[in-house]
Amino acid sequence: MNRLINRALFVRPVLAFCLSLWLTACTVKSDAPTPIGATGAPVSVVNPTQTFDASTQKLLLQGTFVGDVHSVKGIVKVYEKEGQRTVVFENFSTDGGPDLRIYLSDGVAVSDFVEVSKLSTSGNFFLTIPASFNPAKHQTALIWCRQYSVLFGHADLK
């Protein structure tokens, strides 16, 4: 009987420790993105001197981020001009992670998606969307930690 009690006393803390590691595995506070375009018009991630002018663009889709496993906030919009599609993030923020990616997907299952970019910033910014993006099919924006296969948050695009 004493052996069972000792074993239970050992296993419980080990399980609690393993669970806490699993829940925090994709959180790295030191890798938190640096805000750009924190105030005003969204700026290009590639060339921060370039701002986005929505007045000359056609709005295709938009949505608001919700957190899944981590805190993710902000608005995402997809625009098009002369066949060029752009994804714009407004007031965007998320918990830090070691390998965060921006995907445009057919849902939160990450089965059919287009990778837009590695996430390297927060605030107001924009990126060019790859040509393989299909706005009729890819109507979910995802913040995905590729290293740990963790969905940080998503936005349904309508």
Short mmCIF file of C-alpha atoms in Angstrom, two decimals:
data_model
loop_
_atom_site.label_atom_id
_atom_site.label_comp_id
_atom_site.label_asym_id
_atom_site.label_seq_id
_atom_site.Cartn_x
_atom_site.Cartn_y
_atom_site.Cartn_z
CA MET A 1 0.00 0.00 0.00
CA ASN A 2 2.82 2.43 0.86
CA ARG A 3 4.38 1.67 -2.49
CA LEU A 4 1.18 2.76 -4.32
CA ILE A 5 0.93 5.96 -2.30
CA ASN A 6 4.59 6.82 -2.99
CA ARG A 7 4.11 6.13 -6.68
CA ALA A 8 0.99 8.34 -6.84
CA LEU A 9 2.83 11.14 -5.05
CA PHE A 10 5.58 10.96 -7.67
CA VAL A 11 3.42 10.60 -10.80
CA ARG A 12 1.05 13.50 -10.11
CA PRO A 13 3.75 16.25 -10.10
CA VAL A 14 5.44 14.72 -13.15
CA LEU A 15 2.15 14.78 -15.08
CA ALA A 16 1.47 18.36 -14.00
CA PHE A 17 4.95 19.40 -15.15
CA CYS A 18 4.52 17.68 -18.55
CA LEU A 19 1.14 19.34 -19.05
CA SER A 20 2.56 22.78 -18.27
CA LEU A 21 5.38 22.23 -20.79
CA TRP A 22 2.90 21.21 -23.46
CA LEU A 23 0.68 24.25 -22.88
CA THR A 24 3.58 26.70 -23.03
CA ALA A 25 5.78 24.96 -25.60
CA CYS A 26 5.15 27.51 -28.33
CA THR A 27 5.47 30.64 -26.19
CA VAL A 28 8.77 32.49 -26.40
CA LYS A 29 8.41 36.01 -25.05
CA SER A 30 11.84 37.13 -26.30
CA ASP A 31 10.78 36.43 -29.91
CA ALA A 32 7.81 38.79 -29.70
CA PRO A 33 7.44 40.68 -33.00
CA THR A 34 8.52 44.30 -33.16
CA PRO A 35 5.62 46.66 -33.94
CA ILE A 36 5.77 48.57 -37.21
CA GLY A 37 3.18 50.98 -38.49
CA ALA A 38 1.81 51.07 -34.95
CA THR A 39 -0.03 54.28 -35.76
CA GLY A 40 -1.40 55.37 -39.10
CA ALA A 41 -1.43 53.56 -42.43
CA PRO A 42 -0.17 49.98 -42.71
CA VAL A 43 3.42 49.71 -43.92
CA SER A 44 5.13 47.10 -46.05
CA VAL A 45 6.99 44.38 -44.17
CA VAL A 46 9.46 44.20 -47.07
CA ASN A 47 9.94 47.98 -47.41
CA PRO A 48 8.76 49.88 -44.28
CA THR A 49 8.93 53.23 -46.13
CA GLN A 50 6.02 52.10 -48.35
CA THR A 51 2.48 52.62 -46.99
CA PHE A 52 -0.73 50.94 -48.12
CA ASP A 53 -3.39 53.05 -49.88
CA ALA A 54 -6.73 51.23 -49.59
CA SER A 55 -8.57 53.88 -51.63
CA THR A 56 -7.19 52.47 -54.89
CA GLN A 57 -7.89 48.83 -53.95
CA LYS A 58 -10.92 46.52 -54.08
CA LEU A 59 -11.71 44.91 -50.69
CA LEU A 60 -12.29 41.16 -51.22
CA LEU A 61 -12.43 39.72 -47.71
CA GLN A 62 -12.03 40.79 -44.09
CA GLY A 63 -12.20 39.31 -40.62
CA THR A 64 -11.31 39.77 -36.97
CA PHE A 65 -8.77 37.54 -35.25
CA VAL A 66 -9.71 35.41 -32.28
CA GLY A 67 -7.27 33.50 -30.13
CA ASP A 68 -7.30 29.73 -30.22
CA VAL A 69 -4.46 28.60 -27.93
CA HIS A 70 -2.79 32.02 -27.53
CA SER A 71 -3.87 35.64 -27.57
CA VAL A 72 -4.26 36.96 -31.13
CA LYS A 73 -5.98 40.28 -31.85
CA GLY A 74 -6.56 42.57 -34.80
CA ILE A 75 -8.26 42.87 -38.16
CA VAL A 76 -7.14 41.27 -41.41
CA LYS A 77 -8.25 42.39 -44.88
CA VAL A 78 -7.57 41.05 -48.36
CA TYR A 79 -7.44 43.58 -51.20
CA GLU A 80 -6.95 43.30 -54.95
CA LYS A 81 -5.73 45.74 -57.57
CA GLU A 82 -4.94 44.80 -61.17
CA GLY A 83 -4.64 41.09 -60.31
CA GLN A 84 -2.27 41.73 -57.37
CA ARG A 85 -3.62 40.62 -54.00
CA THR A 86 -2.48 42.04 -50.68
CA VAL A 87 -3.20 41.05 -47.08
CA VAL A 88 -3.40 43.94 -44.61
CA PHE A 89 -3.18 43.61 -40.82
CA GLU A 90 -4.57 46.38 -38.62
CA ASN A 91 -3.91 46.74 -34.88
CA PHE A 92 -2.51 43.22 -34.96
CA SER A 93 -0.86 41.55 -31.98
CA THR A 94 -0.12 38.02 -30.83
CA ASP A 95 1.84 36.18 -28.19
CA GLY A 96 5.40 35.49 -29.30
CA GLY A 97 6.42 32.13 -30.70
CA PRO A 98 9.52 30.54 -32.23
CA ASP A 99 8.18 29.85 -35.75
CA LEU A 100 4.96 31.79 -36.38
CA ARG A 101 3.56 31.79 -39.92
CA ILE A 102 0.72 33.57 -41.70
CA TYR A 103 -1.46 31.13 -43.65
CA LEU A 104 -4.58 31.68 -45.73
CA SER A 105 -6.52 28.44 -45.48
CA ASP A 106 -9.79 26.69 -46.25
CA GLY A 107 -10.39 26.36 -42.48
CA VAL A 108 -8.63 25.96 -39.15
CA ALA A 109 -7.56 22.36 -39.89
CA VAL A 110 -4.49 23.55 -41.88
CA SER A 111 -5.12 21.06 -44.66
CA ASP A 112 -5.28 23.30 -47.76
CA PHE A 113 -3.45 26.58 -47.26
CA VAL A 114 -1.20 29.18 -48.83
CA GLU A 115 1.73 30.40 -46.74
CA VAL A 116 1.93 34.17 -46.99
CA SER A 117 5.00 34.77 -44.85
CA LYS A 118 6.82 34.12 -41.63
CA LEU A 119 5.32 36.46 -39.03
CA SER A 120 7.91 39.04 -38.09
CA THR A 121 5.97 42.03 -36.81
CA SER A 122 2.80 43.38 -35.22
CA GLY A 123 0.81 46.60 -35.55
CA ASN A 124 -0.34 47.83 -38.97
CA PHE A 125 1.37 46.12 -41.91
CA PHE A 126 0.79 44.47 -45.28
CA LEU A 127 2.18 41.67 -47.42
CA THR A 128 1.73 40.47 -50.99
CA ILE A 129 -0.25 37.23 -51.29
CA PRO A 130 1.15 34.42 -53.46
CA ALA A 131 -0.63 33.79 -56.79
CA SER A 132 -1.84 30.36 -55.60
CA PHE A 133 -4.30 32.08 -53.22
CA ASN A 134 -7.95 31.44 -54.13
CA PRO A 135 -10.33 33.90 -52.38
CA ALA A 136 -13.32 31.60 -52.97
CA LYS A 137 -11.53 28.75 -51.20
CA HIS A 138 -9.04 30.23 -48.71
CA GLN A 139 -11.37 32.14 -46.38
CA THR A 140 -9.56 31.73 -43.07
CA ALA A 141 -6.44 33.62 -41.97
CA LEU A 142 -4.29 31.63 -39.53
CA ILE A 143 -1.43 32.45 -37.21
CA TRP A 144 0.29 29.08 -37.01
CA CYS A 145 3.37 27.93 -35.08
CA ARG A 146 4.96 25.55 -37.59
CA GLN A 147 7.62 24.24 -35.21
CA TYR A 148 5.07 22.91 -32.70
CA SER A 149 1.99 22.58 -34.99
CA VAL A 150 -0.04 24.96 -32.81
CA LEU A 151 -2.82 27.24 -34.03
CA PHE A 152 -2.34 30.55 -32.19
CA GLY A 153 -5.43 32.23 -33.66
CA HIS A 154 -7.58 32.68 -36.73
CA ALA A 155 -9.92 35.05 -38.54
CA ASP A 156 -12.89 33.98 -40.67
CA LEU A 157 -12.76 36.05 -43.86
CA LYS A 158 -16.05 37.24 -45.35
#
